[in-house]
Amino acid sequence: MRLNKAGTGGSTPKPGSADYVVEDDELGDIGHAAHGLFSGLESGGKHASAASETAGTSLKGDGFTSGTALTEVNETWETQVKTLLQACAHISNHLDHTKKSRKADDEWIGAQLRIVGPVIPGEDGAVSASRISKYFS
């Protein structure tokens, strides 16, 4: 399983441009992959738990030391599955938050760059370069 291969392969920045570019659809692909892994692992990662626990208890009851080992391995496996489930949920939730936050930031900047009031006849209504540059410092 490789989450770094989700989606369409990622974006490649143009030479001289920023090196960290993430498109909303890429965030969606990664979040979807994390959610899919979570959904499949929630049931698939636990399907052998009951049988393993029963076998471990039975073997232990019959005096086999392998019963204790099987029970221990099963408990470790369950812990690892829970950890991976939490990680997948965290990734998915964080990406949802990132998308919403980015959208809110873009809307705020857009609102700040709007010229309030009427535009002088013959002007294009563009915001001055000095006002724009403060957002890129």
Coordinates of N, CA and C in Angstrom, one line a residue:
M1 N 0.8 -1.2 0.0 CA 0.0 0.0 0.0 C 0.9 1.2 0.0
R2 N 0.6 2.2 -0.9 CA 1.5 3.4 -1.0 C 0.6 4.6 -1.3
L3 N 0.4 5.4 -0.2 CA -0.4 6.6 -0.3 C 0.2 7.6 -1.2
N4 N 1.5 7.6 -1.4 CA 2.2 8.6 -2.2 C 2.0 8.3 -3.7
K5 N 1.3 7.3 -4.0 CA 1.0 7.0 -5.4 C -0.5 7.3 -5.8
A6 N -1.3 7.8 -4.8 CA -2.7 8.1 -5.1 C -2.8 9.2 -6.1
G7 N -3.9 9.2 -6.8 CA -4.2 10.3 -7.7 C -3.6 10.1 -9.0
T8 N -3.4 11.3 -9.7 CA -2.9 11.3 -11.1 C -1.4 11.4 -11.2
G9 N -0.6 11.4 -10.1 CA 0.8 11.4 -10.2 C 1.4 12.7 -9.7
G10 N 0.5 13.6 -9.3 CA 1.0 14.9 -8.7 C 1.3 15.9 -9.7
S11 N 1.6 17.1 -9.2 CA 1.9 18.2 -10.1 C 3.4 18.5 -10.1
T12 N 3.8 18.9 -11.3 CA 5.3 19.3 -11.4 C 5.3 20.8 -11.6
P13 N 6.1 21.4 -10.7 CA 6.1 22.9 -10.8 C 6.9 23.3 -12.0
K14 N 6.6 24.5 -12.6 CA 7.3 25.0 -13.7 C 8.7 25.5 -13.2
P15 N 9.7 25.5 -14.1 CA 11.0 26.0 -13.7 C 10.9 27.4 -13.2
G16 N 11.5 27.7 -12.1 CA 11.4 29.1 -11.5 C 10.2 29.4 -10.7
S17 N 9.3 28.5 -10.6 CA 8.1 28.7 -9.9 C 8.2 28.1 -8.5
A18 N 7.2 28.3 -7.7 CA 7.2 27.7 -6.3 C 7.4 26.2 -6.4
D19 N 8.0 25.6 -5.4 CA 8.3 24.2 -5.4 C 7.2 23.4 -4.7
Y20 N 6.3 24.1 -4.1 CA 5.2 23.4 -3.3 C 3.9 23.9 -3.9
V21 N 3.3 23.0 -4.8 CA 2.1 23.3 -5.4 C 1.2 22.1 -5.2
V22 N 0.0 22.4 -4.7 CA -1.0 21.3 -4.5 C -2.3 21.8 -5.0
E23 N -2.9 21.0 -5.9 CA -4.2 21.3 -6.5 C -5.3 20.7 -5.6
D24 N -6.4 21.3 -5.6 CA -7.5 20.8 -4.8 C -7.9 19.4 -5.2
D25 N -7.9 19.1 -6.5 CA -8.2 17.7 -6.9 C -7.2 16.7 -6.4
E26 N -5.9 17.1 -6.3 CA -4.9 16.2 -5.8 C -5.2 15.9 -4.3
L27 N -5.5 17.0 -3.5 CA -5.9 16.8 -2.1 C -7.1 15.8 -2.0
G28 N -8.0 16.0 -2.9 CA -9.2 15.1 -2.9 C -8.8 13.7 -3.1
D29 N -7.9 13.5 -4.1 CA -7.5 12.1 -4.4 C -6.8 11.4 -3.2
I30 N -5.9 12.2 -2.6 CA -5.2 11.6 -1.4 C -6.2 11.4 -0.3
G31 N -7.0 12.3 0.0 CA -8.0 12.1 1.0 C -8.9 10.9 0.8
H32 N -9.3 10.8 -0.5 CA -10.2 9.7 -0.9 C -9.4 8.3 -0.7
A33 N -8.2 8.3 -1.1 CA -7.4 7.1 -0.9 C -7.2 6.7 0.6
A34 N -7.0 7.8 1.4 CA -6.9 7.5 2.9 C -8.2 7.0 3.4
H35 N -9.3 7.6 3.0 CA -10.7 7.2 3.5 C -10.9 5.7 3.0
G36 N -10.6 5.4 1.7 CA -10.7 4.1 1.2 C -9.9 3.0 2.0
L37 N -8.7 3.4 2.3 CA -7.9 2.5 3.1 C -8.5 2.3 4.5
F38 N -9.0 3.4 5.1 CA -9.6 3.3 6.4 C -10.8 2.3 6.3
S39 N -11.7 2.5 5.3 CA -12.9 1.7 5.2 C -12.5 0.2 5.0
G40 N -11.6 -0.1 4.2 CA -11.2 -1.5 3.9 C -10.5 -2.1 5.1
L41 N -9.6 -1.3 5.7 CA -8.8 -1.8 6.8 C -9.7 -2.1 8.1
E42 N -10.7 -1.2 8.2 CA -11.6 -1.4 9.4 C -12.2 -2.8 9.5
S43 N -12.6 -3.3 8.4 CA -13.2 -4.7 8.4 C -12.1 -5.7 8.1
G44 N -11.3 -5.5 7.1 CA -10.3 -6.4 6.6 C -9.2 -6.7 7.6
G45 N -8.8 -5.7 8.3 CA -7.7 -5.8 9.3 C -8.1 -6.6 10.6
K46 N -9.4 -6.8 10.7 CA -9.9 -7.4 11.9 C -10.6 -8.8 11.7
H47 N -10.6 -9.2 10.4 CA -11.4 -10.4 10.1 C -10.9 -11.7 10.8
A48 N -9.6 -11.8 11.1 CA -9.0 -13.0 11.7 C -8.9 -12.8 13.2
S49 N -9.3 -11.7 13.8 CA -9.1 -11.5 15.2 C -9.8 -12.5 16.1
A50 N -11.1 -12.7 15.8 CA -11.8 -13.6 16.7 C -11.3 -15.0 16.6
A51 N -11.0 -15.5 15.4 CA -10.5 -16.9 15.2 C -9.1 -17.0 15.9
S52 N -8.3 -16.0 15.7 CA -6.9 -16.1 16.3 C -7.0 -16.1 17.8
E53 N -7.9 -15.2 18.4 CA -8.1 -15.2 19.8 C -8.6 -16.6 20.4
T54 N -9.5 -17.1 19.7 CA -10.1 -18.4 20.1 C -9.0 -19.5 20.0
A55 N -8.2 -19.5 18.9 CA -7.2 -20.5 18.7 C -6.1 -20.3 19.8
G56 N -5.7 -19.1 20.1 CA -4.7 -18.8 21.1 C -5.2 -19.3 22.5
T57 N -6.4 -19.0 22.8 CA -6.9 -19.4 24.1 C -7.0 -20.9 24.2
S58 N -7.5 -21.6 23.1 CA -7.6 -23.0 23.1 C -6.2 -23.7 23.2
L59 N -5.2 -23.2 22.5 CA -3.9 -23.8 22.6 C -3.3 -23.6 23.9
K60 N -3.5 -22.4 24.5 CA -3.0 -22.1 25.8 C -3.6 -23.0 26.9
G61 N -4.9 -23.3 26.7 CA -5.7 -24.1 27.6 C -5.2 -25.6 27.5
D62 N -4.7 -26.0 26.4 CA -4.2 -27.3 26.2 C -2.7 -27.5 26.5
G63 N -2.1 -26.4 27.1 CA -0.8 -26.4 27.6 C 0.3 -26.1 26.5
F64 N -0.1 -25.6 25.3 CA 0.9 -25.2 24.3 C 1.3 -23.8 24.5
T65 N 2.6 -23.6 24.5 CA 3.2 -22.2 24.7 C 2.9 -21.4 23.4
S66 N 2.7 -22.0 22.3 CA 2.4 -21.3 21.0 C 1.0 -20.6 21.2
G67 N 0.2 -21.0 22.1 CA -1.1 -20.3 22.3 C -0.9 -18.9 22.9
T68 N 0.1 -18.8 23.8 CA 0.4 -17.5 24.4 C 1.0 -16.6 23.3
A69 N 1.9 -17.2 22.5 CA 2.5 -16.4 21.4 C 1.5 -15.9 20.4
L70 N 0.5 -16.8 20.1 CA -0.5 -16.4 19.1 C -1.4 -15.3 19.7
T71 N -1.7 -15.4 20.9 CA -2.5 -14.4 21.6 C -1.8 -13.0 21.6
E72 N -0.5 -13.1 21.9 CA 0.3 -11.9 21.9 C 0.4 -11.2 20.5
V73 N 0.7 -12.1 19.5 CA 0.7 -11.6 18.1 C -0.6 -10.9 17.7
N74 N -1.7 -11.6 18.1 CA -3.0 -11.0 17.7 C -3.2 -9.7 18.4
E75 N -2.8 -9.5 19.6 CA -3.0 -8.2 20.3 C -2.1 -7.2 19.7
T76 N -0.9 -7.5 19.3 CA 0.0 -6.6 18.6 C -0.6 -6.2 17.3
W77 N -1.1 -7.1 16.5 CA -1.8 -6.9 15.2 C -2.9 -5.9 15.4
E78 N -3.8 -6.1 16.4 CA -4.9 -5.2 16.7 C -4.5 -3.8 17.0
T79 N -3.4 -3.7 17.8 CA -2.9 -2.4 18.1 C -2.4 -1.7 16.8
Q80 N -1.7 -2.4 16.0 CA -1.1 -1.8 14.7 C -2.3 -1.4 13.8
V81 N -3.3 -2.2 13.7 CA -4.5 -1.9 12.9 C -5.1 -0.6 13.4
K82 N -5.3 -0.5 14.7 CA -5.9 0.7 15.3 C -5.1 1.9 15.0
T83 N -3.8 1.8 15.1 CA -2.9 2.9 14.8 C -3.0 3.4 13.4
L84 N -3.0 2.4 12.5 CA -3.1 2.8 11.0 C -4.5 3.4 10.7
L85 N -5.5 2.9 11.4 CA -6.8 3.5 11.2 C -6.9 4.9 11.7
Q86 N -6.2 5.2 12.8 CA -6.2 6.6 13.3 C -5.4 7.5 12.3
A87 N -4.3 6.9 11.8 CA -3.5 7.7 10.9 C -4.3 8.0 9.6
C88 N -5.0 7.1 9.1 CA -5.8 7.3 7.9 C -6.9 8.4 8.2
A89 N -7.5 8.3 9.3 CA -8.6 9.2 9.6 C -8.0 10.6 9.8
H90 N -6.8 10.7 10.4 CA -6.1 12.0 10.6 C -5.7 12.6 9.2
I91 N -5.2 11.8 8.3 CA -4.9 12.3 7.0 C -6.1 12.8 6.3
S92 N -7.2 12.0 6.3 CA -8.4 12.5 5.6 C -9.0 13.7 6.2
N93 N -9.0 13.8 7.5 CA -9.6 15.0 8.2 C -8.7 16.2 8.0
H94 N -7.4 16.0 8.0 CA -6.5 17.1 7.8 C -6.6 17.7 6.4
L95 N -6.7 16.8 5.4 CA -6.9 17.3 4.1 C -8.2 18.0 3.9
D96 N -9.3 17.6 4.5 CA -10.5 18.3 4.4 C -10.4 19.7 5.0
H97 N -9.7 19.8 6.2 CA -9.4 21.1 6.8 C -8.6 22.0 5.9
T98 N -7.5 21.4 5.3 CA -6.6 22.2 4.4 C -7.4 22.8 3.3
K99 N -8.3 22.0 2.6 CA -9.0 22.5 1.5 C -9.9 23.6 1.9
K100 N -10.6 23.5 3.0 CA -11.5 24.5 3.5 C -10.7 25.8 3.9
S101 N -9.6 25.6 4.5 CA -8.8 26.7 5.0 C -8.2 27.5 3.8
R102 N -7.7 26.7 2.8 CA -7.2 27.4 1.6 C -8.2 28.2 0.9
K103 N -9.4 27.6 0.8 CA -10.5 28.3 0.1 C -10.8 29.6 0.9
A104 N -10.9 29.5 2.2 CA -11.2 30.7 3.0 C -10.1 31.8 2.8
D105 N -8.8 31.4 2.8 CA -7.7 32.3 2.6 C -7.9 33.0 1.2
D106 N -8.1 32.2 0.2 CA -8.3 32.7 -1.2 C -9.4 33.7 -1.2
E107 N -10.5 33.4 -0.6 CA -11.7 34.3 -0.6 C -11.4 35.6 0.1
W108 N -10.6 35.5 1.2 CA -10.2 36.7 2.0 C -9.3 37.6 1.2
I109 N -8.3 37.0 0.5 CA -7.4 37.8 -0.3 C -8.2 38.4 -1.4
G110 N -9.1 37.7 -2.1 CA -9.9 38.3 -3.1 C -10.7 39.4 -2.7
A111 N -11.3 39.3 -1.5 CA -12.1 40.5 -1.0 C -11.2 41.7 -0.7
Q112 N -10.0 41.4 -0.2 CA -9.0 42.5 0.1 C -8.6 43.2 -1.1
L113 N -8.5 42.5 -2.3 CA -8.0 43.1 -3.5 C -9.1 43.8 -4.3
R114 N -10.4 43.7 -3.9 CA -11.4 44.4 -4.7 C -11.4 45.8 -4.4
I115 N -11.6 46.6 -5.5 CA -11.6 48.1 -5.3 C -13.1 48.4 -4.8
V116 N -13.1 49.1 -3.7 CA -14.4 49.5 -3.2 C -14.8 50.8 -3.8
G117 N -16.0 50.9 -4.3 CA -16.5 52.2 -4.8 C -16.4 52.2 -6.4
P118 N -16.7 53.3 -7.0 CA -16.7 53.4 -8.4 C -15.3 53.4 -9.0
V119 N -15.1 52.9 -10.2 CA -13.9 52.9 -10.9 C -13.8 54.2 -11.7
I120 N -12.7 54.8 -11.7 CA -12.5 56.1 -12.5 C -12.7 55.8 -13.9
P121 N -13.5 56.6 -14.6 CA -13.6 56.3 -16.1 C -12.3 56.2 -16.8
G122 N -12.1 55.3 -17.6 CA -10.8 55.1 -18.4 C -9.8 54.2 -17.6
E123 N -10.1 53.9 -16.4 CA -9.2 53.0 -15.6 C -9.8 51.6 -15.7
D124 N -8.9 50.6 -15.5 CA -9.3 49.2 -15.6 C -9.8 48.6 -14.2
G125 N -9.6 49.4 -13.2 CA -10.1 48.9 -11.8 C -9.1 48.0 -11.2
A126 N -7.8 47.9 -11.7 CA -6.8 47.1 -11.1 C -6.3 47.6 -9.8
V127 N -5.9 46.7 -8.9 CA -5.4 47.1 -7.6 C -3.9 47.4 -7.9
S128 N -3.4 48.4 -7.1 CA -2.0 48.8 -7.3 C -1.0 47.7 -6.9
A129 N 0.1 47.7 -7.6 CA 1.2 46.7 -7.3 C 1.6 46.8 -5.9
S130 N 1.7 48.0 -5.3 CA 2.2 48.1 -3.9 C 1.2 47.4 -2.9
R131 N -0.1 47.4 -3.3 CA -1.1 46.8 -2.4 C -1.0 45.3 -2.6
I132 N -0.8 44.8 -3.8 CA -0.7 43.4 -4.0 C 0.6 42.8 -3.4
S133 N 1.7 43.5 -3.5 CA 3.0 43.0 -3.0 C 3.0 42.7 -1.5
K134 N 2.1 43.3 -0.7 CA 2.1 43.0 0.7 C 1.6 41.6 1.0
Y135 N 1.0 41.0 0.0 CA 0.5 39.6 0.2 C 1.5 38.6 -0.2
F136 N 2.6 39.0 -0.7 CA 3.6 38.1 -1.2 C 5.0 38.3 -0.5
S137 N 5.0 38.9 0.6 CA 6.3 39.1 1.3 C 6.7 38.0 2.2

